[in-house]
Tab-separated table of N, CA and C in Angstrom:
chain	number	residue	atom	x	y	z
A	1	GLN	N	-33.873	-89.748	96.489
A	1	GLN	CA	-33.696	-88.458	96.069
A	1	GLN	C	-35.539	-88.051	97.334
A	2	VAL	N	-35.479	-86.630	98.449
A	2	VAL	CA	-35.561	-86.153	98.912
A	2	VAL	C	-37.093	-85.580	98.415
A	3	GLN	N	-38.132	-85.599	98.562
A	3	GLN	CA	-39.445	-85.438	98.286
A	3	GLN	C	-40.505	-85.360	99.537
A	4	LEU	N	-40.845	-83.698	99.594
A	4	LEU	CA	-41.500	-83.604	100.288
A	4	LEU	C	-42.799	-82.884	99.528
A	5	VAL	N	-44.126	-83.506	100.426
A	5	VAL	CA	-45.291	-82.663	99.515
A	5	VAL	C	-46.178	-82.349	101.190
A	6	GLU	N	-46.845	-81.424	100.998
A	6	GLU	CA	-47.818	-80.446	102.198
A	6	GLU	C	-48.707	-81.046	101.814
A	7	SER	N	-49.587	-80.996	102.568
A	7	SER	CA	-51.672	-81.082	102.337
A	7	SER	C	-51.935	-80.914	104.128
A	8	GLY	N	-53.573	-80.223	103.355
A	8	GLY	CA	-54.048	-79.586	104.879
A	8	GLY	C	-54.591	-78.736	105.170
A	9	GLY	N	-54.148	-77.995	102.937
A	9	GLY	CA	-54.555	-76.739	103.316
A	9	GLY	C	-55.906	-76.144	103.108
A	10	GLY	N	-56.368	-74.993	102.947
A	10	GLY	CA	-58.237	-75.703	102.063
A	10	GLY	C	-58.637	-72.866	102.588
A	11	SER	N	-59.568	-73.245	102.521
A	11	SER	CA	-60.255	-72.037	103.032
A	11	SER	C	-61.303	-72.042	104.930
A	12	VAL	N	-61.014	-70.935	105.264
A	12	VAL	CA	-61.361	-71.299	106.625
A	12	VAL	C	-61.874	-70.220	106.692
A	13	GLN	N	-62.826	-69.689	108.152
A	13	GLN	CA	-63.070	-68.502	108.534
A	13	GLN	C	-62.147	-68.480	109.381
A	14	ALA	N	-62.053	-67.325	109.833
A	14	ALA	CA	-61.446	-66.343	110.623
A	14	ALA	C	-61.567	-66.788	112.415
A	15	GLY	N	-60.498	-66.986	112.748
A	15	GLY	CA	-61.012	-68.017	114.428
A	15	GLY	C	-61.234	-69.447	114.374
A	16	GLY	N	-60.796	-70.076	112.954
A	16	GLY	CA	-60.869	-71.767	113.004
A	16	GLY	C	-59.928	-71.629	112.824
A	17	SER	N	-59.500	-73.233	112.592
A	17	SER	CA	-58.312	-74.138	112.777
A	17	SER	C	-57.896	-74.839	111.525
A	18	LEU	N	-56.510	-74.628	111.750
A	18	LEU	CA	-56.171	-76.026	110.020
A	18	LEU	C	-55.081	-76.672	110.783
A	19	ARG	N	-55.232	-78.262	110.403
A	19	ARG	CA	-53.900	-78.546	110.466
A	19	ARG	C	-53.341	-79.168	108.977
A	20	LEU	N	-51.726	-78.373	108.999
A	20	LEU	CA	-51.126	-78.992	107.447
A	20	LEU	C	-50.287	-80.361	107.341
A	21	SER	N	-49.935	-80.910	106.595
A	21	SER	CA	-48.985	-82.188	106.729
A	21	SER	C	-48.196	-81.787	105.620
A	22	CYS	N	-46.785	-82.728	106.703
A	22	CYS	CA	-45.406	-82.593	105.457
A	22	CYS	C	-44.773	-83.834	105.299
A	23	ALA	N	-45.533	-84.714	104.463
A	23	ALA	CA	-44.948	-86.062	104.052
A	23	ALA	C	-42.902	-86.115	104.051
A	24	ALA	N	-42.152	-86.464	104.450
A	24	ALA	CA	-41.282	-86.508	104.280
A	24	ALA	C	-40.650	-87.770	104.125
A	25	SER	N	-39.859	-87.839	102.563
A	25	SER	CA	-39.390	-89.275	101.896
A	25	SER	C	-37.932	-88.948	101.325
A	26	GLY	N	-37.632	-90.498	100.599
A	26	GLY	CA	-36.363	-89.939	100.600
A	26	GLY	C	-35.244	-90.029	100.777
A	27	PHE	N	-34.786	-90.524	102.376
A	27	PHE	CA	-33.639	-89.840	102.852
A	27	PHE	C	-33.934	-91.395	104.214
A	28	ARG	N	-32.201	-91.284	104.469
A	28	ARG	CA	-31.897	-91.511	106.007
A	28	ARG	C	-30.954	-90.529	105.940
A	29	ALA	N	-30.535	-90.007	107.780
A	29	ALA	CA	-29.825	-89.097	107.487
A	29	ALA	C	-30.293	-89.070	109.464
A	30	LEU	N	-29.138	-88.811	110.295
A	30	LEU	CA	-28.831	-89.087	111.521
A	30	LEU	C	-29.640	-87.941	111.851
A	31	GLY	N	-29.014	-86.928	111.393
A	31	GLY	CA	-30.234	-85.729	111.945
A	31	GLY	C	-30.701	-84.316	111.101
A	32	TYR	N	-32.563	-84.067	111.665
A	32	TYR	CA	-32.434	-82.786	110.583
A	32	TYR	C	-33.110	-81.911	110.917
A	33	CYS	N	-33.316	-80.858	110.309
A	33	CYS	CA	-34.005	-79.415	110.076
A	33	CYS	C	-34.693	-79.333	110.006
A	34	MET	N	-36.232	-79.469	110.105
A	34	MET	CA	-37.344	-79.302	109.116
A	34	MET	C	-38.500	-77.397	109.933
A	35	GLY	N	-38.754	-76.993	108.568
A	35	GLY	CA	-39.470	-75.607	109.525
A	35	GLY	C	-40.297	-75.505	108.562
A	36	TRP	N	-41.428	-74.920	108.965
A	36	TRP	CA	-42.509	-74.837	108.036
A	36	TRP	C	-42.527	-72.358	107.823
A	37	PHE	N	-42.333	-72.720	106.338
A	37	PHE	CA	-42.675	-71.010	106.081
A	37	PHE	C	-43.737	-70.702	105.720
A	38	ARG	N	-44.083	-69.325	105.312
A	38	ARG	CA	-45.336	-68.966	104.462
A	38	ARG	C	-45.262	-67.870	103.590
A	39	GLN	N	-45.741	-67.951	102.155
A	39	GLN	CA	-45.373	-66.695	101.348
A	39	GLN	C	-46.466	-66.005	100.791
A	40	VAL	N	-46.673	-64.286	100.878
A	40	VAL	CA	-47.398	-63.933	100.270
A	40	VAL	C	-47.000	-63.464	98.836
A	41	PRO	N	-48.119	-63.625	98.153
A	41	PRO	CA	-47.402	-62.382	96.914
A	41	PRO	C	-46.823	-61.342	97.274
A	42	GLY	N	-45.174	-61.220	96.395
A	42	GLY	CA	-44.606	-60.032	96.926
A	42	GLY	C	-43.956	-59.372	97.713
A	43	LYS	N	-44.170	-60.186	99.006
A	43	LYS	CA	-43.115	-61.059	99.461
A	43	LYS	C	-41.936	-61.896	100.212
A	44	GLY	N	-40.691	-61.804	100.695
A	44	GLY	CA	-39.897	-63.183	101.081
A	44	GLY	C	-40.620	-64.567	102.391
A	45	ARG	N	-40.636	-65.722	101.899
A	45	ARG	CA	-40.937	-66.614	102.781
A	45	ARG	C	-40.392	-65.863	104.304
A	46	GLU	N	-41.403	-66.077	104.967
A	46	GLU	CA	-41.531	-65.904	106.590
A	46	GLU	C	-41.433	-67.427	107.009
A	47	GLY	N	-40.275	-67.322	108.308
A	47	GLY	CA	-40.749	-68.977	108.672
A	47	GLY	C	-41.627	-68.473	109.673
A	48	ILE	N	-41.764	-69.643	110.096
A	48	ILE	CA	-42.740	-69.549	111.831
A	48	ILE	C	-42.697	-70.923	112.820
A	49	ALA	N	-42.500	-71.711	112.003
A	49	ALA	CA	-42.605	-72.752	112.679
A	49	ALA	C	-40.840	-74.033	112.920
A	50	TYR	N	-40.274	-74.323	113.671
A	50	TYR	CA	-39.370	-75.313	113.338
A	50	TYR	C	-38.914	-76.423	114.287
A	51	ILE	N	-38.428	-77.263	113.928
A	51	ILE	CA	-38.883	-78.240	114.451
A	51	ILE	C	-37.440	-79.556	114.555
A	52	SER	N	-36.525	-79.719	114.567
A	52	SER	CA	-35.923	-81.084	114.262
A	52	SER	C	-35.312	-82.151	115.303
A	53	SER	N	-34.166	-83.518	114.420
A	53	SER	CA	-35.219	-84.627	114.287
A	53	SER	C	-34.806	-84.982	116.353
A	54	ASP	N	-34.374	-84.031	116.918
A	54	ASP	CA	-34.662	-84.224	118.569
A	54	ASP	C	-35.801	-83.903	119.057
A	55	ASP	N	-36.571	-83.275	118.815
A	55	ASP	CA	-37.985	-82.804	118.916
A	55	ASP	C	-38.024	-81.229	119.871
A	56	GLN	N	-36.744	-80.699	119.440
A	56	GLN	CA	-36.518	-79.583	119.646
A	56	GLN	C	-37.482	-78.670	118.780
A	57	THR	N	-38.550	-77.344	119.669
A	57	THR	CA	-39.341	-76.695	118.730
A	57	THR	C	-39.175	-75.515	118.973
A	58	ARG	N	-39.634	-74.675	117.833
A	58	ARG	CA	-38.648	-73.034	117.735
A	58	ARG	C	-39.840	-72.269	116.874
A	59	TYR	N	-40.045	-71.697	117.435
A	59	TYR	CA	-41.586	-70.452	116.972
A	59	TYR	C	-40.571	-69.318	115.834
A	60	GLY	N	-41.074	-68.401	115.391
A	60	GLY	CA	-41.202	-67.315	114.758
A	60	GLY	C	-42.043	-66.441	114.017
A	61	GLY	N	-41.950	-65.064	114.025
A	61	GLY	CA	-43.494	-64.244	112.923
A	61	GLY	C	-44.335	-64.054	113.913
A	62	SER	N	-45.151	-63.858	113.206
A	62	SER	CA	-46.516	-63.388	114.133
A	62	SER	C	-47.268	-63.921	114.435
A	63	PRO	N	-47.604	-65.595	114.361
A	63	PRO	CA	-48.608	-66.051	114.883
A	63	PRO	C	-48.588	-67.211	116.187
A	64	LYS	N	-46.852	-66.681	116.665
A	64	LYS	CA	-46.289	-67.184	117.956
A	64	LYS	C	-47.238	-67.857	118.550
A	65	GLY	N	-47.530	-68.579	119.581
A	65	GLY	CA	-48.844	-68.755	120.762
A	65	GLY	C	-50.309	-69.423	119.462
A	66	ARG	N	-50.118	-69.690	118.526
A	66	ARG	CA	-50.971	-70.498	117.629
A	66	ARG	C	-50.995	-71.258	117.013
A	67	PHE	N	-49.612	-71.088	116.985
A	67	PHE	CA	-49.613	-72.635	115.695
A	67	PHE	C	-48.510	-73.584	116.530
A	68	ILE	N	-48.924	-74.270	116.275
A	68	ILE	CA	-48.132	-75.391	117.294
A	68	ILE	C	-47.139	-76.601	116.330
A	69	VAL	N	-46.323	-76.704	116.036
A	69	VAL	CA	-45.416	-77.592	115.025
A	69	VAL	C	-44.963	-79.382	115.816
A	70	SER	N	-45.113	-80.431	115.003
A	70	SER	CA	-45.060	-81.147	115.791
A	70	SER	C	-44.282	-82.526	114.577
A	71	GLN	N	-44.150	-83.294	115.132
A	71	GLN	CA	-43.829	-84.710	114.009
A	71	GLN	C	-43.887	-85.725	114.957
A	72	ASN	N	-44.168	-86.937	113.391
A	72	ASN	CA	-44.694	-88.427	113.596
A	72	ASN	C	-43.283	-89.008	112.800
A	73	ASN	N	-42.002	-89.577	113.410
A	73	ASN	CA	-41.225	-90.035	113.407
A	73	ASN	C	-40.657	-91.570	112.897
A	74	ALA	N	-41.937	-92.285	112.532
A	74	ALA	CA	-41.654	-93.878	112.737
A	74	ALA	C	-40.737	-93.968	111.764
A	75	GLU	N	-40.851	-95.987	111.591
A	75	GLU	CA	-39.833	-96.288	110.722
A	75	GLU	C	-39.806	-95.589	109.481
A	76	ASN	N	-39.203	-95.377	108.552
A	76	ASN	CA	-39.527	-95.369	107.354
A	76	ASN	C	-40.617	-94.052	107.334
A	77	SER	N	-40.810	-93.544	107.967
A	77	SER	CA	-41.886	-92.730	107.392
A	77	SER	C	-41.413	-91.545	108.736
A	78	LEU	N	-41.658	-90.136	108.056
A	78	LEU	CA	-41.841	-88.733	108.662
A	78	LEU	C	-43.059	-88.076	107.863
A	79	THR	N	-43.830	-87.265	108.612
A	79	THR	CA	-44.684	-86.707	108.645
A	79	THR	C	-44.825	-85.363	109.950
A	80	LEU	N	-44.241	-83.555	108.844
A	80	LEU	CA	-44.669	-82.573	110.117
A	80	LEU	C	-45.595	-82.381	110.205
A	81	TYR	N	-46.478	-81.723	111.377
A	81	TYR	CA	-47.909	-80.935	111.416
A	81	TYR	C	-47.212	-79.868	111.999
A	82	LEU	N	-48.827	-78.792	111.160
A	82	LEU	CA	-48.388	-77.247	111.656
A	82	LEU	C	-49.952	-77.858	111.539
A	83	GLN	N	-50.506	-77.193	113.082
A	83	GLN	CA	-51.257	-77.127	113.845
A	83	GLN	C	-51.267	-75.577	114.026
A	84	MET	N	-52.916	-75.419	113.300
A	84	MET	CA	-52.996	-73.235	112.820
A	84	MET	C	-54.299	-73.041	113.849
A	85	ASN	N	-54.381	-72.724	114.624
A	85	ASN	CA	-55.532	-72.464	115.237
A	85	ASN	C	-56.069	-70.493	115.161
A	86	ASN	N	-57.021	-70.190	115.708
A	86	ASN	CA	-57.765	-69.140	116.303
A	86	ASN	C	-56.991	-68.102	114.788
A	87	LEU	N	-57.170	-68.668	113.269
A	87	LEU	CA	-56.541	-68.190	112.370
A	87	LEU	C	-57.314	-66.438	111.808
A	88	ASP	N	-56.549	-66.016	111.336
A	88	ASP	CA	-56.152	-64.453	111.486
A	88	ASP	C	-56.753	-64.545	109.597
A	89	THR	N	-57.083	-63.164	109.072
A	89	THR	CA	-57.642	-63.657	107.322
A	89	THR	C	-55.851	-62.925	106.516
A	90	GLU	N	-55.127	-62.493	108.125
A	90	GLU	CA	-53.342	-62.110	107.966
A	90	GLU	C	-52.603	-63.226	108.524
A	91	ASP	N	-52.861	-64.542	108.373
A	91	ASP	CA	-52.581	-65.445	107.840
A	91	ASP	C	-53.027	-66.755	106.462
A	92	SER	N	-53.426	-65.937	105.609
A	92	SER	CA	-53.219	-66.814	104.812
A	92	SER	C	-52.475	-66.984	103.488
A	93	ALA	N	-51.497	-67.056	102.910
A	93	ALA	CA	-50.528	-67.319	102.751
A	93	ALA	C	-50.524	-69.239	101.843
A	94	MET	N	-49.274	-68.418	101.392
A	94	MET	CA	-49.193	-70.213	100.722
A	94	MET	C	-48.081	-70.393	102.003
A	95	TYR	N	-47.844	-72.434	101.861
A	95	TYR	CA	-47.242	-72.523	103.168
A	95	TYR	C	-46.717	-73.497	102.844
A	96	TYR	N	-45.203	-73.499	102.789
A	96	TYR	CA	-44.633	-74.583	102.192
A	96	TYR	C	-43.307	-75.449	103.693
A	97	CYS	N	-42.994	-76.713	103.878
A	97	CYS	CA	-41.679	-77.017	104.727
A	97	CYS	C	-40.731	-76.877	103.648
A	98	ALA	N	-39.767	-77.163	104.573
A	98	ALA	CA	-38.970	-77.308	104.255
A	98	ALA	C	-37.638	-78.882	105.366
A	99	LEU	N	-37.087	-78.878	104.711
A	99	LEU	CA	-35.513	-79.805	105.464
A	99	LEU	C	-34.394	-79.671	105.059
A	100	GLU	N	-33.287	-79.611	105.871
A	100	GLU	CA	-32.691	-79.605	105.821
A	100	GLU	C	-31.685	-80.803	106.572
A	101	LEU	N	-30.906	-81.587	106.140
A	101	LEU	CA	-29.896	-82.656	106.376
A	101	LEU	C	-28.721	-82.597	107.144
A	102	VAL	N	-28.500	-82.701	108.537
A	102	VAL	CA	-27.629	-81.931	109.368
A	102	VAL	C	-27.028	-83.877	109.943
A	103	PRO	N	-25.822	-83.864	110.622
A	103	PRO	CA	-25.277	-84.793	111.268
A	103	PRO	C	-25.429	-84.886	112.820
A	104	ASP	N	-26.608	-84.498	112.781
A	104	ASP	CA	-27.266	-84.300	114.650
A	104	ASP	C	-27.872	-83.123	114.810
A	105	ALA	N	-28.639	-83.434	115.040
A	105	ALA	CA	-29.745	-82.873	115.930
A	105	ALA	C	-28.883	-81.251	116.138
A	106	LYS	N	-28.075	-81.243	116.872
A	106	LYS	CA	-27.230	-80.112	117.865
A	106	LYS	C	-26.956	-78.949	116.633
A	107	TYR	N	-26.642	-79.419	115.381
A	107	TYR	CA	-26.575	-77.630	114.278
A	107	TYR	C	-27.566	-77.619	114.294
A	108	CYS	N	-28.750	-78.005	114.822
A	108	CYS	CA	-30.253	-76.774	114.568
A	108	CYS	C	-30.276	-75.516	115.139
A	109	ARG	N	-29.709	-76.011	116.059
A	109	ARG	CA	-29.952	-74.949	116.986
A	109	ARG	C	-29.008	-73.369	116.862
A	110	GLY	N	-30.073	-72.487	117.057
A	110	GLY	CA	-29.878	-71.719	116.859
A	110	GLY	C	-29.561	-71.355	115.217
A	111	LYS	N	-29.433	-71.938	114.549
A	111	LYS	CA	-29.823	-71.933	113.271
A	111	LYS	C	-31.204	-72.345	112.364
A	112	TYR	N	-31.428	-72.252	110.841
A	112	TYR	CA	-32.014	-72.602	110.052
A	112	TYR	C	-33.701	-72.447	111.033
A	113	VAL	N	-33.271	-70.988	110.458
A	113	VAL	CA	-34.698	-69.970	110.941
A	113	VAL	C	-35.501	-69.446	109.231
A	114	ARG	N	-34.030	-68.824	108.509
A	114	ARG	CA	-34.097	-68.440	107.076
A	114	ARG	C	-34.353	-69.228	106.025
A	115	SER	N	-35.305	-68.691	104.908
A	115	SER	CA	-35.486	-69.984	103.935
A	115	SER	C	-33.904	-70.138	103.219
A	116	THR	N	-32.958	-69.297	103.461
A	116	THR	CA	-32.232	-69.668	102.570
A	116	THR	C	-31.211	-70.708	102.747
A	117	GLU	N	-31.307	-70.458	104.425
A	117	GLU	CA	-30.562	-71.959	104.914
A	117	GLU	C	-31.004	-73.142	104.481
A	118	TYR	N	-32.468	-73.465	103.886
A	118	TYR	CA	-32.516	-75.081	103.990
A	118	TYR	C	-32.153	-75.439	102.532
A	119	THR	N	-31.849	-76.690	101.989
A	119	THR	CA	-32.442	-77.171	100.195
A	119	THR	C	-33.511	-77.527	100.341
A	120	HIS	N	-33.997	-78.821	101.187
A	120	HIS	CA	-35.619	-78.879	100.273
A	120	HIS	C	-36.600	-78.596	100.840
A	121	TRP	N	-37.107	-78.407	99.710
A	121	TRP	CA	-38.380	-77.458	99.636
A	121	TRP	C	-40.089	-78.650	99.322
A	122	GLY	N	-40.987	-78.379	100.323
A	122	GLY	CA	-42.020	-78.963	99.350
A	122	GLY	C	-42.582	-77.610	98.633
A	123	GLN	N	-44.098	-78.129	97.624
A	123	GLN	CA	-44.569	-77.704	96.491
A	123	GLN	C	-45.976	-76.651	96.906
A	124	GLY	N	-46.269	-76.464	98.620
A	124	GLY	CA	-46.975	-76.077	99.196
A	124	GLY	C	-48.245	-76.321	99.390
A	125	THR	N	-49.023	-75.201	99.926
A	125	THR	CA	-50.770	-75.670	100.251
A	125	THR	C	-51.026	-74.306	100.632
A	126	ARG	N	-52.004	-73.929	99.781
A	126	ARG	CA	-52.483	-72.537	100.252
A	126	ARG	C	-53.491	-72.400	101.268
A	127	VAL	N	-53.389	-71.385	102.060
A	127	VAL	CA	-54.258	-70.991	103.552
A	127	VAL	C	-55.086	-69.956	102.891
A	128	THR	N	-56.591	-70.210	103.054
A	128	THR	CA	-57.046	-68.470	102.690
A	128	THR	C	-57.894	-68.669	103.320
A	129	VAL	N	-57.384	-67.673	105.125
A	129	VAL	CA	-58.610	-67.061	105.919
A	129	VAL	C	-60.067	-66.152	105.250
A	130	SER	N	-60.975	-66.607	105.995
A	130	SER	CA	-61.675	-64.963	105.117
A	130	SER	C	-62.532	-64.424	106.429
A	131	SER	N	-62.827	-63.188	106.317
A	131	SER	CA	-63.459	-62.446	107.653
A	131	SER	C	-65.249	-62.504	107.703
């Protein structure tokens, strides 16, 4: 059973940094696409960073240039990271990681940027940025 567990959220002042983690377990896959999304009340989930099993990264949304996605894919262990720098009050949101299993990382190209394309989700971690 696929399980995604986010951590690392919290409260920070504007201009500060946070690093989110997402521990993924319960699957063996030839390939996968993963993404970080965020959501504020009353709005849909915004995709902000994506990474595939072959380490290709893409970015979207307003944080482009300030956030960096990475992963540590060791044997029997996969952790996704989101380094968030120069945080702004508008970055306050619930942050989620998402996973889609695919036959090969090439299936991630140009796809899996919308929340509706992902099957597996974590419970989220809250980020609050104060001025």
